[in-house]
């Protein structure tokens, strides 16, 4: 990625024990074009709200999701 002039920043909000607001503030400071998120079935309702807040923060951000929620309910999640 670096060879192609992509800058990558990692925010591990769970490891850093960031609140959702702190995490959104970090994202706002970075101003990313893309975000890769790990989403779980157990936390989907909370994660979905957080992802909506990211899109409210910057509607142009592209979100790439991975995690078991997409394996379990992928078609209904994306629809």
mmCIF file of N, CA and C in Angstrom, residues 18-61:
data_model
loop_
_atom_site.group_PDB
_atom_site.id
_atom_site.type_symbol
_atom_site.label_atom_id
_atom_site.label_comp_id
_atom_site.label_asym_id
_atom_site.label_seq_id
_atom_site.Cartn_x
_atom_site.Cartn_y
_atom_site.Cartn_z
ATOM 1 N N UNK A 18 -11.557 2.740 23.687
ATOM 2 C CA UNK A 18 -12.181 3.995 23.284
ATOM 3 C C UNK A 18 -13.695 3.845 23.346
ATOM 4 N N UNK A 19 -14.351 4.893 23.750
ATOM 5 C CA UNK A 19 -15.811 4.941 23.679
ATOM 6 C C UNK A 19 -16.194 5.166 22.211
ATOM 7 N N UNK A 20 -17.458 4.956 21.873
ATOM 8 C CA UNK A 20 -17.881 5.261 20.504
ATOM 9 C C UNK A 20 -17.592 6.714 20.116
ATOM 10 N N UNK A 21 -17.804 7.641 21.027
ATOM 11 C CA UNK A 21 -17.540 9.058 20.733
ATOM 12 C C UNK A 21 -16.055 9.294 20.495
ATOM 13 N N UNK A 22 -15.210 8.708 21.338
ATOM 14 C CA UNK A 22 -13.761 8.852 21.144
ATOM 15 C C UNK A 22 -13.335 8.264 19.797
ATOM 16 N N UNK A 23 -13.916 7.142 19.443
ATOM 17 C CA UNK A 23 -13.575 6.499 18.173
ATOM 18 C C UNK A 23 -14.012 7.367 17.003
ATOM 19 N N UNK A 24 -15.213 7.906 17.069
ATOM 20 C CA UNK A 24 -15.673 8.809 16.010
ATOM 21 C C UNK A 24 -14.781 10.042 15.908
ATOM 22 N N UNK A 25 -14.323 10.560 17.040
ATOM 23 C CA UNK A 25 -13.414 11.710 17.020
ATOM 24 C C UNK A 25 -12.100 11.356 16.332
ATOM 25 N N UNK A 26 -11.563 10.164 16.615
ATOM 26 C CA UNK A 26 -10.331 9.715 15.956
ATOM 27 C C UNK A 26 -10.541 9.610 14.452
ATOM 28 N N UNK A 27 -11.674 9.039 14.067
ATOM 29 C CA UNK A 27 -11.978 8.911 12.640
ATOM 30 C C UNK A 27 -12.086 10.284 11.999
ATOM 31 N N UNK A 28 -12.725 11.207 12.680
ATOM 32 C CA UNK A 28 -12.869 12.567 12.167
ATOM 33 C C UNK A 28 -11.514 13.244 11.973
ATOM 34 N N UNK A 29 -10.600 13.018 12.900
ATOM 35 C CA UNK A 29 -9.253 13.604 12.801
ATOM 36 C C UNK A 29 -8.496 13.039 11.592
ATOM 37 N N UNK A 30 -8.669 11.765 11.328
ATOM 38 C CA UNK A 30 -7.930 11.098 10.250
ATOM 39 C C UNK A 30 -8.515 11.423 8.877
ATOM 40 N N UNK A 31 -9.826 11.629 8.809
ATOM 41 C CA UNK A 31 -10.530 11.897 7.550
ATOM 42 C C UNK A 31 -10.262 10.818 6.490
ATOM 43 N N UNK A 32 -10.568 9.557 6.802
ATOM 44 C CA UNK A 32 -10.277 8.484 5.840
ATOM 45 C C UNK A 32 -11.251 8.454 4.668
ATOM 46 N N UNK A 33 -10.804 7.852 3.585
ATOM 47 C CA UNK A 33 -11.679 7.582 2.445
ATOM 48 C C UNK A 33 -12.377 6.234 2.605
ATOM 49 N N UNK A 34 -11.682 5.313 3.272
ATOM 50 C CA UNK A 34 -12.190 3.958 3.489
ATOM 51 C C UNK A 34 -11.986 3.562 4.943
ATOM 52 N N UNK A 35 -12.902 2.738 5.436
ATOM 53 C CA UNK A 35 -12.779 2.160 6.763
ATOM 54 C C UNK A 35 -13.077 0.673 6.644
ATOM 55 N N UNK A 36 -12.226 -0.142 7.248
ATOM 56 C CA UNK A 36 -12.469 -1.579 7.324
ATOM 57 C C UNK A 36 -12.892 -1.870 8.756
ATOM 58 N N UNK A 37 -14.056 -2.520 8.914
ATOM 59 C CA UNK A 37 -14.581 -2.796 10.239
ATOM 60 C C UNK A 37 -14.802 -4.290 10.427
ATOM 61 N N UNK A 38 -14.547 -4.745 11.629
ATOM 62 C CA UNK A 38 -14.847 -6.117 12.022
ATOM 63 C C UNK A 38 -16.143 -6.065 12.819
ATOM 64 N N UNK A 39 -17.153 -6.788 12.324
ATOM 65 C CA UNK A 39 -18.485 -6.721 12.912
ATOM 66 C C UNK A 39 -18.906 -8.119 13.352
ATOM 67 N N UNK A 40 -19.489 -8.204 14.539
ATOM 68 C CA UNK A 40 -19.933 -9.486 15.060
ATOM 69 C C UNK A 40 -21.443 -9.586 15.140
ATOM 70 N N UNK A 41 -21.943 -10.802 15.031
ATOM 71 C CA UNK A 41 -23.381 -11.030 15.154
ATOM 72 C C UNK A 41 -23.888 -10.567 16.516
ATOM 73 N N UNK A 42 -23.143 -10.859 17.551
ATOM 74 C CA UNK A 42 -23.555 -10.504 18.913
ATOM 75 C C UNK A 42 -23.666 -8.993 19.085
ATOM 76 N N UNK A 43 -22.784 -8.244 18.448
ATOM 77 C CA UNK A 43 -22.764 -6.788 18.627
ATOM 78 C C UNK A 43 -23.377 -6.034 17.443
ATOM 79 N N UNK A 44 -24.057 -6.732 16.542
ATOM 80 C CA UNK A 44 -24.528 -6.112 15.307
ATOM 81 C C UNK A 44 -25.390 -4.874 15.554
ATOM 82 N N UNK A 45 -26.332 -4.934 16.487
ATOM 83 C CA UNK A 45 -27.208 -3.776 16.706
ATOM 84 C C UNK A 45 -26.413 -2.532 17.093
ATOM 85 N N UNK A 46 -25.444 -2.682 17.968
ATOM 86 C CA UNK A 46 -24.596 -1.553 18.362
ATOM 87 C C UNK A 46 -23.680 -1.136 17.214
ATOM 88 N N UNK A 47 -23.121 -2.134 16.524
ATOM 89 C CA UNK A 47 -22.215 -1.831 15.407
ATOM 90 C C UNK A 47 -22.948 -1.088 14.298
ATOM 91 N N UNK A 48 -24.191 -1.499 14.026
ATOM 92 C CA UNK A 48 -24.974 -0.856 12.966
ATOM 93 C C UNK A 48 -25.181 0.624 13.278
ATOM 94 N N UNK A 49 -25.503 0.938 14.532
ATOM 95 C CA UNK A 49 -25.677 2.338 14.921
ATOM 96 C C UNK A 49 -24.369 3.109 14.776
ATOM 97 N N UNK A 50 -23.276 2.482 15.164
ATOM 98 C CA UNK A 50 -21.972 3.129 15.046
ATOM 99 C C UNK A 50 -21.641 3.412 13.580
ATOM 100 N N UNK A 51 -21.918 2.453 12.708
ATOM 101 C CA UNK A 51 -21.649 2.636 11.280
ATOM 102 C C UNK A 51 -22.512 3.746 10.695
ATOM 103 N N UNK A 52 -23.739 3.856 11.153
ATOM 104 C CA UNK A 52 -24.587 4.974 10.719
ATOM 105 C C UNK A 52 -23.976 6.308 11.146
ATOM 106 N N UNK A 53 -23.425 6.339 12.353
ATOM 107 C CA UNK A 53 -22.779 7.571 12.834
ATOM 108 C C UNK A 53 -21.547 7.919 12.002
ATOM 109 N N UNK A 54 -20.815 6.906 11.560
ATOM 110 C CA UNK A 54 -19.666 7.161 10.682
ATOM 111 C C UNK A 54 -20.144 7.805 9.391
ATOM 112 N N UNK A 55 -21.207 7.265 8.806
ATOM 113 C CA UNK A 55 -21.722 7.815 7.545
ATOM 114 C C UNK A 55 -22.279 9.228 7.746
ATOM 115 N N UNK A 56 -22.830 9.502 8.926
ATOM 116 C CA UNK A 56 -23.302 10.854 9.222
ATOM 117 C C UNK A 56 -22.119 11.811 9.324
ATOM 118 N N UNK A 57 -21.051 11.332 9.937
ATOM 119 C CA UNK A 57 -19.822 12.114 10.077
ATOM 120 C C UNK A 57 -19.267 12.487 8.702
ATOM 121 N N UNK A 58 -19.257 11.521 7.795
ATOM 122 C CA UNK A 58 -18.748 11.763 6.436
ATOM 123 C C UNK A 58 -19.427 10.786 5.480
ATOM 124 N N UNK A 59 -20.464 11.234 4.777
ATOM 125 C CA UNK A 59 -21.204 10.340 3.875
ATOM 126 C C UNK A 59 -20.349 9.752 2.742
ATOM 127 N N UNK A 60 -19.196 10.339 2.464
ATOM 128 C CA UNK A 60 -18.345 9.841 1.368
ATOM 129 C C UNK A 60 -17.465 8.660 1.780
ATOM 130 N N UNK A 61 -17.356 8.392 3.089
ATOM 131 C CA UNK A 61 -16.532 7.282 3.554
ATOM 132 C C UNK A 61 -17.111 5.965 3.054
#
